[in-house]
PDB file of C-alpha atoms in Angstrom:
ATOM      1  CA  GLN A   1     -58.127  90.024-290.743  1.00  0.00           C
ATOM      2  CA  ALA A   2     -56.334  87.433-288.785  1.00  0.00           C
ATOM      3  CA  TYR A   3     -58.378  85.040-286.548  1.00  0.00           C
ATOM      4  CA  ALA A   4     -56.711  83.720-283.372  1.00  0.00           C
ATOM      5  CA  LEU A   5     -56.877  79.845-282.789  1.00  0.00           C
ATOM      6  CA  ASP A   6     -58.097  78.567-279.516  1.00  0.00           C
ATOM      7  CA  LEU A   7     -57.053  75.001-279.853  1.00  0.00           C
ATOM      8  CA  GLU A   8     -59.119  73.766-276.548  1.00  0.00           C
ATOM      9  CA  ARG A   9     -62.277  75.799-277.711  1.00  0.00           C
ATOM     10  CA  ASP A  10     -62.000  74.515-281.349  1.00  0.00           C
ATOM     11  CA  LEU A  11     -61.448  70.817-280.185  1.00  0.00           C
ATOM     12  CA  THR A  12     -64.436  71.005-277.707  1.00  0.00           C
ATOM     13  CA  TRP A  13     -66.655  72.290-280.121  1.00  0.00           C
ATOM     14  CA  LEU A  14     -65.605  69.616-282.788  1.00  0.00           C
ATOM     15  CA  LEU A  15     -65.844  66.885-279.991  1.00  0.00           C
ATOM     16  CA  VAL A  16     -69.409  67.929-279.275  1.00  0.00           C
ATOM     17  CA  ASN A  17     -70.543  68.719-282.774  1.00  0.00           C
ATOM     18  CA  ALA A  18     -68.802  66.287-285.029  1.00  0.00           C
ATOM     19  CA  SER A  19     -71.311  64.680-287.547  1.00  0.00           C
ATOM     20  CA  ASP A  20     -68.713  61.974-288.608  1.00  0.00           C
ATOM     21  CA  PRO A  21     -67.306  59.699-286.355  1.00  0.00           C
ATOM     22  CA  ALA A  22     -63.801  60.228-288.054  1.00  0.00           C
ATOM     23  CA  TRP A  23     -63.710  63.618-286.869  1.00  0.00           C
ATOM     24  CA  ALA A  24     -64.620  62.854-283.471  1.00  0.00           C
ATOM     25  CA  VAL A  25     -61.727  60.150-283.494  1.00  0.00           C
ATOM     26  CA  LEU A  26     -59.446  62.804-284.877  1.00  0.00           C
ATOM     27  CA  ALA A  27     -60.459  65.491-282.262  1.00  0.00           C
ATOM     28  CA  THR A  28     -59.874  62.781-279.541  1.00  0.00           C
ATOM     29  CA  GLU A  29     -56.553  62.006-280.802  1.00  0.00           C
ATOM     30  CA  ALA A  30     -55.686  65.687-280.615  1.00  0.00           C
ATOM     31  CA  ALA A  31     -56.980  66.000-276.959  1.00  0.00           C
ATOM     32  CA  ILE A  32     -54.723  62.770-276.093  1.00  0.00           C
ATOM     33  CA  HIS A  33     -51.718  64.646-277.689  1.00  0.00           C
ATOM     34  CA  SER A  34     -52.673  67.876-275.754  1.00  0.00           C
ATOM     35  CA  LYS A  35     -53.065  65.948-272.236  1.00  0.00           C
ATOM     36  CA  SER A  36     -55.937  68.242-271.551  1.00  0.00           C
ATOM     37  CA  GLU A  37     -58.116  66.570-268.823  1.00  0.00           C
ATOM     38  CA  PRO A  38     -61.129  68.677-270.033  1.00  0.00           C
ATOM     39  CA  LEU A  39     -60.863  67.640-273.632  1.00  0.00           C
ATOM     40  CA  LEU A  40     -60.133  64.104-272.753  1.00  0.00           C
ATOM     41  CA  ARG A  41     -63.453  64.232-270.378  1.00  0.00           C
ATOM     42  CA  THR A  42     -65.363  65.674-273.396  1.00  0.00           C
ATOM     43  CA  ALA A  43     -64.141  63.171-275.550  1.00  0.00           C
ATOM     44  CA  LEU A  44     -64.916  60.359-273.027  1.00  0.00           C
ATOM     45  CA  ASP A  45     -68.560  61.310-273.497  1.00  0.00           C
ATOM     46  CA  SER A  46     -68.573  61.410-277.284  1.00  0.00           C
ATOM     47  CA  ARG A  47     -71.674  59.989-278.870  1.00  0.00           C
ATOM     48  CA  TYR A  48     -69.112  57.989-281.204  1.00  0.00           C
ATOM     49  CA  ALA A  49     -67.977  54.974-279.360  1.00  0.00           C
ATOM     50  CA  ASP A  50     -64.599  54.910-281.040  1.00  0.00           C
ATOM     51  CA  ALA A  51     -63.723  58.497-279.843  1.00  0.00           C
ATOM     52  CA  ALA A  52     -65.015  57.333-276.288  1.00  0.00           C
ATOM     53  CA  ALA A  53     -62.807  54.298-276.364  1.00  0.00           C
ATOM     54  CA  LEU A  54     -59.696  56.272-277.219  1.00  0.00           C
ATOM     55  CA  ALA A  55     -60.465  58.860-274.501  1.00  0.00           C
ATOM     56  CA  LEU A  56     -61.115  55.879-271.970  1.00  0.00           C
ATOM     57  CA  THR A  57     -57.948  54.101-272.802  1.00  0.00           C
ATOM     58  CA  ALA A  58     -55.917  57.381-272.529  1.00  0.00           C
ATOM     59  CA  ILE A  59     -57.653  58.566-269.255  1.00  0.00           C
ATOM     60  CA  GLY A  60     -57.704  55.169-267.648  1.00  0.00           C
ATOM     61  CA  SER A  61     -54.010  54.361-268.287  1.00  0.00           C
ATOM     62  CA  SER A  62     -52.712  57.323-266.238  1.00  0.00           C
ATOM     63  CA  LEU A  63     -55.012  56.302-263.372  1.00  0.00           C
ATOM     64  CA  THR A  64     -54.382  54.031-260.507  1.00  0.00           C
ATOM     65  CA  ALA A  65     -56.868  51.795-258.999  1.00  0.00           C
ATOM     66  CA  PRO A  66     -59.467  52.025-257.721  1.00  0.00           C
ATOM     67  CA  LEU A  67     -60.749  53.775-261.038  1.00  0.00           C
ATOM     68  CA  PRO A  68     -63.420  56.820-260.413  1.00  0.00           C
ATOM     69  CA  ASP A  69     -67.051  56.091-260.939  1.00  0.00           C
ATOM     70  CA  TYR A  70     -66.903  58.166-264.281  1.00  0.00           C
ATOM     71  CA  ILE A  71     -65.031  55.386-265.760  1.00  0.00           C
ATOM     72  CA  LEU A  72     -66.606  52.408-264.097  1.00  0.00           C
ATOM     73  CA  GLY A  73     -69.817  53.784-265.272  1.00  0.00           C
ATOM     74  CA  LYS A  74     -68.926  53.097-268.771  1.00  0.00           C
ATOM     75  CA  ALA A  75     -69.831  49.489-268.412  1.00  0.00           C
ATOM     76  CA  ALA A  76     -73.332  50.764-269.191  1.00  0.00           C
ATOM     77  CA  GLU A  77     -72.436  51.987-272.577  1.00  0.00           C
ATOM     78  CA  THR A  78     -74.182  50.529-275.422  1.00  0.00           C
ATOM     79  CA  GLY A  79     -70.979  50.875-277.728  1.00  0.00           C
ATOM     80  CA  SER A  80     -68.894  47.693-277.457  1.00  0.00           C
ATOM     81  CA  PRO A  81     -65.860  49.731-278.400  1.00  0.00           C
ATOM     82  CA  VAL A  82     -66.053  51.486-275.102  1.00  0.00           C
ATOM     83  CA  ARG A  83     -66.707  48.258-273.105  1.00  0.00           C
ATOM     84  CA  LYS A  84     -63.794  46.266-274.571  1.00  0.00           C
ATOM     85  CA  PRO A  85     -61.019  48.789-273.459  1.00  0.00           C
ATOM     86  CA  LEU A  86     -62.963  49.015-270.031  1.00  0.00           C
ATOM     87  CA  ALA A  87     -62.838  45.307-269.336  1.00  0.00           C
ATOM     88  CA  ALA A  88     -59.034  45.351-270.404  1.00  0.00           C
ATOM     89  CA  LEU A  89     -58.406  48.294-267.971  1.00  0.00           C
ATOM     90  CA  LEU A  90     -60.230  46.621-265.213  1.00  0.00           C
ATOM     91  CA  ARG A  91     -57.741  43.557-265.761  1.00  0.00           C
ATOM     92  CA  GLN A  92     -54.697  45.552-265.794  1.00  0.00           C
ATOM     93  CA  LYS A  93     -55.706  47.556-262.522  1.00  0.00           C
ATOM     94  CA  PRO A  94     -57.253  44.847-260.244  1.00  0.00           C
ATOM     95  CA  HIS A  95     -59.190  46.188-257.273  1.00  0.00           C
ATOM     96  CA  GLN A  96     -62.015  45.111-255.080  1.00  0.00           C
ATOM     97  CA  GLY A  97     -63.767  48.365-255.708  1.00  0.00           C
ATOM     98  CA  HIS A  98     -64.178  47.330-259.557  1.00  0.00           C
ATOM     99  CA  LEU A  99     -66.102  44.059-258.505  1.00  0.00           C
ATOM    100  CA  ALA A 100     -69.786  45.297-259.233  1.00  0.00           C
ATOM    101  CA  THR A 101     -68.495  46.759-262.647  1.00  0.00           C
ATOM    102  CA  LEU A 102     -66.862  43.386-263.372  1.00  0.00           C
ATOM    103  CA  LEU A 103     -69.928  41.507-262.755  1.00  0.00           C
ATOM    104  CA  THR A 104     -72.001  43.570-264.988  1.00  0.00           C
ATOM    105  CA  LEU A 105     -69.395  43.171-267.677  1.00  0.00           C
ATOM    106  CA  ALA A 106     -69.168  39.421-266.989  1.00  0.00           C
ATOM    107  CA  GLN A 107     -72.799  39.355-268.494  1.00  0.00           C
ATOM    108  CA  ASP A 108     -71.923  41.120-271.414  1.00  0.00           C
ATOM    109  CA  THR A 109     -73.108  39.297-274.628  1.00  0.00           C
ATOM    110  CA  TRP A 110     -71.306  41.427-277.434  1.00  0.00           C
ATOM    111  CA  SER A 111     -69.776  38.994-279.707  1.00  0.00           C
ATOM    112  CA  ARG A 112     -67.281  39.397-282.532  1.00  0.00           C
ATOM    113  CA  GLY A 113     -69.544  38.386-285.475  1.00  0.00           C
ATOM    114  CA  SER A 114     -72.745  36.502-285.953  1.00  0.00           C
ATOM    115  CA  ARG A 115     -72.451  32.788-285.391  1.00  0.00           C
ATOM    116  CA  THR A 116     -73.411  30.084-287.745  1.00  0.00           C
ATOM    117  CA  TYR A 117     -75.552  26.861-286.824  1.00  0.00           C
ATOM    118  CA  GLY A 118     -73.473  24.736-284.427  1.00  0.00           C
ATOM    119  CA  GLU A 119     -70.991  27.269-283.419  1.00  0.00           C
ATOM    120  CA  ASP A 120     -70.824  28.326-279.888  1.00  0.00           C
ATOM    121  CA  ASP A 121     -71.225  31.704-278.706  1.00  0.00           C
ATOM    122  CA  ASP A 122     -68.176  33.860-277.720  1.00  0.00           C
ATOM    123  CA  PHE A 123     -68.404  36.813-275.524  1.00  0.00           C
ATOM    124  CA  PRO A 124     -64.904  38.429-275.292  1.00  0.00           C
ATOM    125  CA  ILE A 125     -65.936  41.405-272.949  1.00  0.00           C
ATOM    126  CA  ALA A 126     -67.497  38.875-270.368  1.00  0.00           C
ATOM    127  CA  GLN A 127     -64.354  36.551-270.671  1.00  0.00           C
ATOM    128  CA  SER A 128     -62.144  39.677-270.085  1.00  0.00           C
ATOM    129  CA  ALA A 129     -64.154  40.596-267.033  1.00  0.00           C
ATOM    130  CA  VAL A 130     -64.111  37.101-265.424  1.00  0.00           C
ATOM    131  CA  ALA A 131     -60.404  36.996-265.935  1.00  0.00           C
ATOM    132  CA  ALA A 132     -60.002  40.265-263.974  1.00  0.00           C
ATOM    133  CA  ILE A 133     -62.490  38.745-261.388  1.00  0.00           C
ATOM    134  CA  ALA A 134     -60.304  35.763-260.922  1.00  0.00           C
ATOM    135  CA  GLU A 135     -57.194  38.164-259.962  1.00  0.00           C
ATOM    136  CA  LEU A 136     -59.165  39.700-256.977  1.00  0.00           C
ATOM    137  CA  GLY A 137     -58.809  36.705-254.838  1.00  0.00           C
ATOM    138  CA  PRO A 138     -61.294  35.080-252.461  1.00  0.00           C
ATOM    139  CA  LEU A 139     -65.000  35.991-253.326  1.00  0.00           C
ATOM    140  CA  SER A 140     -67.988  36.433-251.086  1.00  0.00           C
ATOM    141  CA  ARG A 141     -70.640  33.774-251.231  1.00  0.00           C
ATOM    142  CA  ASP A 142     -72.949  36.420-252.953  1.00  0.00           C
ATOM    143  CA  VAL A 143     -70.391  36.938-255.530  1.00  0.00           C
ATOM    144  CA  GLN A 144     -69.671  33.159-256.042  1.00  0.00           C
ATOM    145  CA  LYS A 145     -73.732  32.869-256.395  1.00  0.00           C
ATOM    146  CA  ALA A 146     -73.762  35.618-259.211  1.00  0.00           C
ATOM    147  CA  LEU A 147     -71.089  33.883-261.008  1.00  0.00           C
ATOM    148  CA  TYR A 148     -72.796  30.436-260.786  1.00  0.00           C
ATOM    149  CA  LYS A 149     -75.820  32.226-262.164  1.00  0.00           C
ATOM    150  CA  ILE A 150     -74.112  33.937-265.023  1.00  0.00           C
ATOM    151  CA  ALA A 151     -72.274  30.531-265.842  1.00  0.00           C
ATOM    152  CA  PHE A 152     -75.443  28.581-265.936  1.00  0.00           C
ATOM    153  CA  GLU A 153     -77.354  31.199-268.164  1.00  0.00           C
ATOM    154  CA  THR A 154     -74.646  31.999-270.728  1.00  0.00           C
ATOM    155  CA  SER A 155     -74.396  30.437-274.165  1.00  0.00           C
ATOM    156  CA  ASP A 156     -70.679  30.957-274.281  1.00  0.00           C
ATOM    157  CA  PRO A 157     -69.198  27.451-273.061  1.00  0.00           C
ATOM    158  CA  ASP A 158     -65.699  29.061-272.602  1.00  0.00           C
ATOM    159  CA  LEU A 159     -67.212  31.697-270.405  1.00  0.00           C
ATOM    160  CA  ALA A 160     -69.025  29.002-268.514  1.00  0.00           C
ATOM    161  CA  ALA A 161     -65.711  27.164-267.885  1.00  0.00           C
ATOM    162  CA  GLU A 162     -63.929  30.122-266.821  1.00  0.00           C
ATOM    163  CA  LEU A 163     -66.871  31.427-264.291  1.00  0.00           C
ATOM    164  CA  CYS A 164     -67.036  27.754-262.639  1.00  0.00           C
ATOM    165  CA  SER A 165     -63.221  27.632-262.405  1.00  0.00           C
ATOM    166  CA  VAL A 166     -63.196  31.007-260.637  1.00  0.00           C
ATOM    167  CA  GLN A 167     -66.280  30.276-258.380  1.00  0.00           C
ATOM    168  CA  TYR A 168     -65.000  26.842-257.433  1.00  0.00           C
ATOM    169  CA  GLY A 169     -61.508  27.819-257.187  1.00  0.00           C
ATOM    170  CA  TYR A 170     -62.567  29.953-254.180  1.00  0.00           C
ATOM    171  CA  ALA A 171     -65.495  28.294-252.974  1.00  0.00           C
ATOM    172  CA  PHE A 172     -63.651  26.322-250.061  1.00  0.00           C
ATOM    173  CA  LYS A 173     -60.897  28.711-249.406  1.00  0.00           C
ATOM    174  CA  ASP A 174     -62.711  30.652-246.590  1.00  0.00           C
ATOM    175  CA  GLY A 175     -63.267  27.308-244.626  1.00  0.00           C
ATOM    176  CA  LYS A 176     -66.893  27.356-245.365  1.00  0.00           C
ATOM    177  CA  ASP A 177     -68.892  24.689-247.079  1.00  0.00           C
TER     178      ASP A 177
END
């Protein structure tokens, strides 16, 4: 007896039920190739960060700013593989509507590896978010205060320097002290 293949149904099943991240990534790659929005949205919610990150990049690259809440909400994901491409995407598609998400990502403390004694922390997701904030133009006092607080509290000296540069670069442009 021959069995009919239903690619969308089968990929959806695999995206939801994969017990191995490699299978979830493979199913996400197939979803990207198929250009099926329902499959990509299912992949975006994968329990495997690498699969979700692929879907995020595929979906996000086709959208214009401002990005929808279901994309911006990925800043709360626990997996750095999701937050890294989100920060990059927000940098590529600057919009004031992304500011709250960027401020969340500017506090991200994921690092590429553990540091040894005497080495500075390095938070690339936060650095990318701050670079995106810098592209937005003049910032409100509340945002400047938030940036100052993050700069004061971070253990990444490069991030602190960039935050101060962004904050003080716009501090007096609105004609107020």
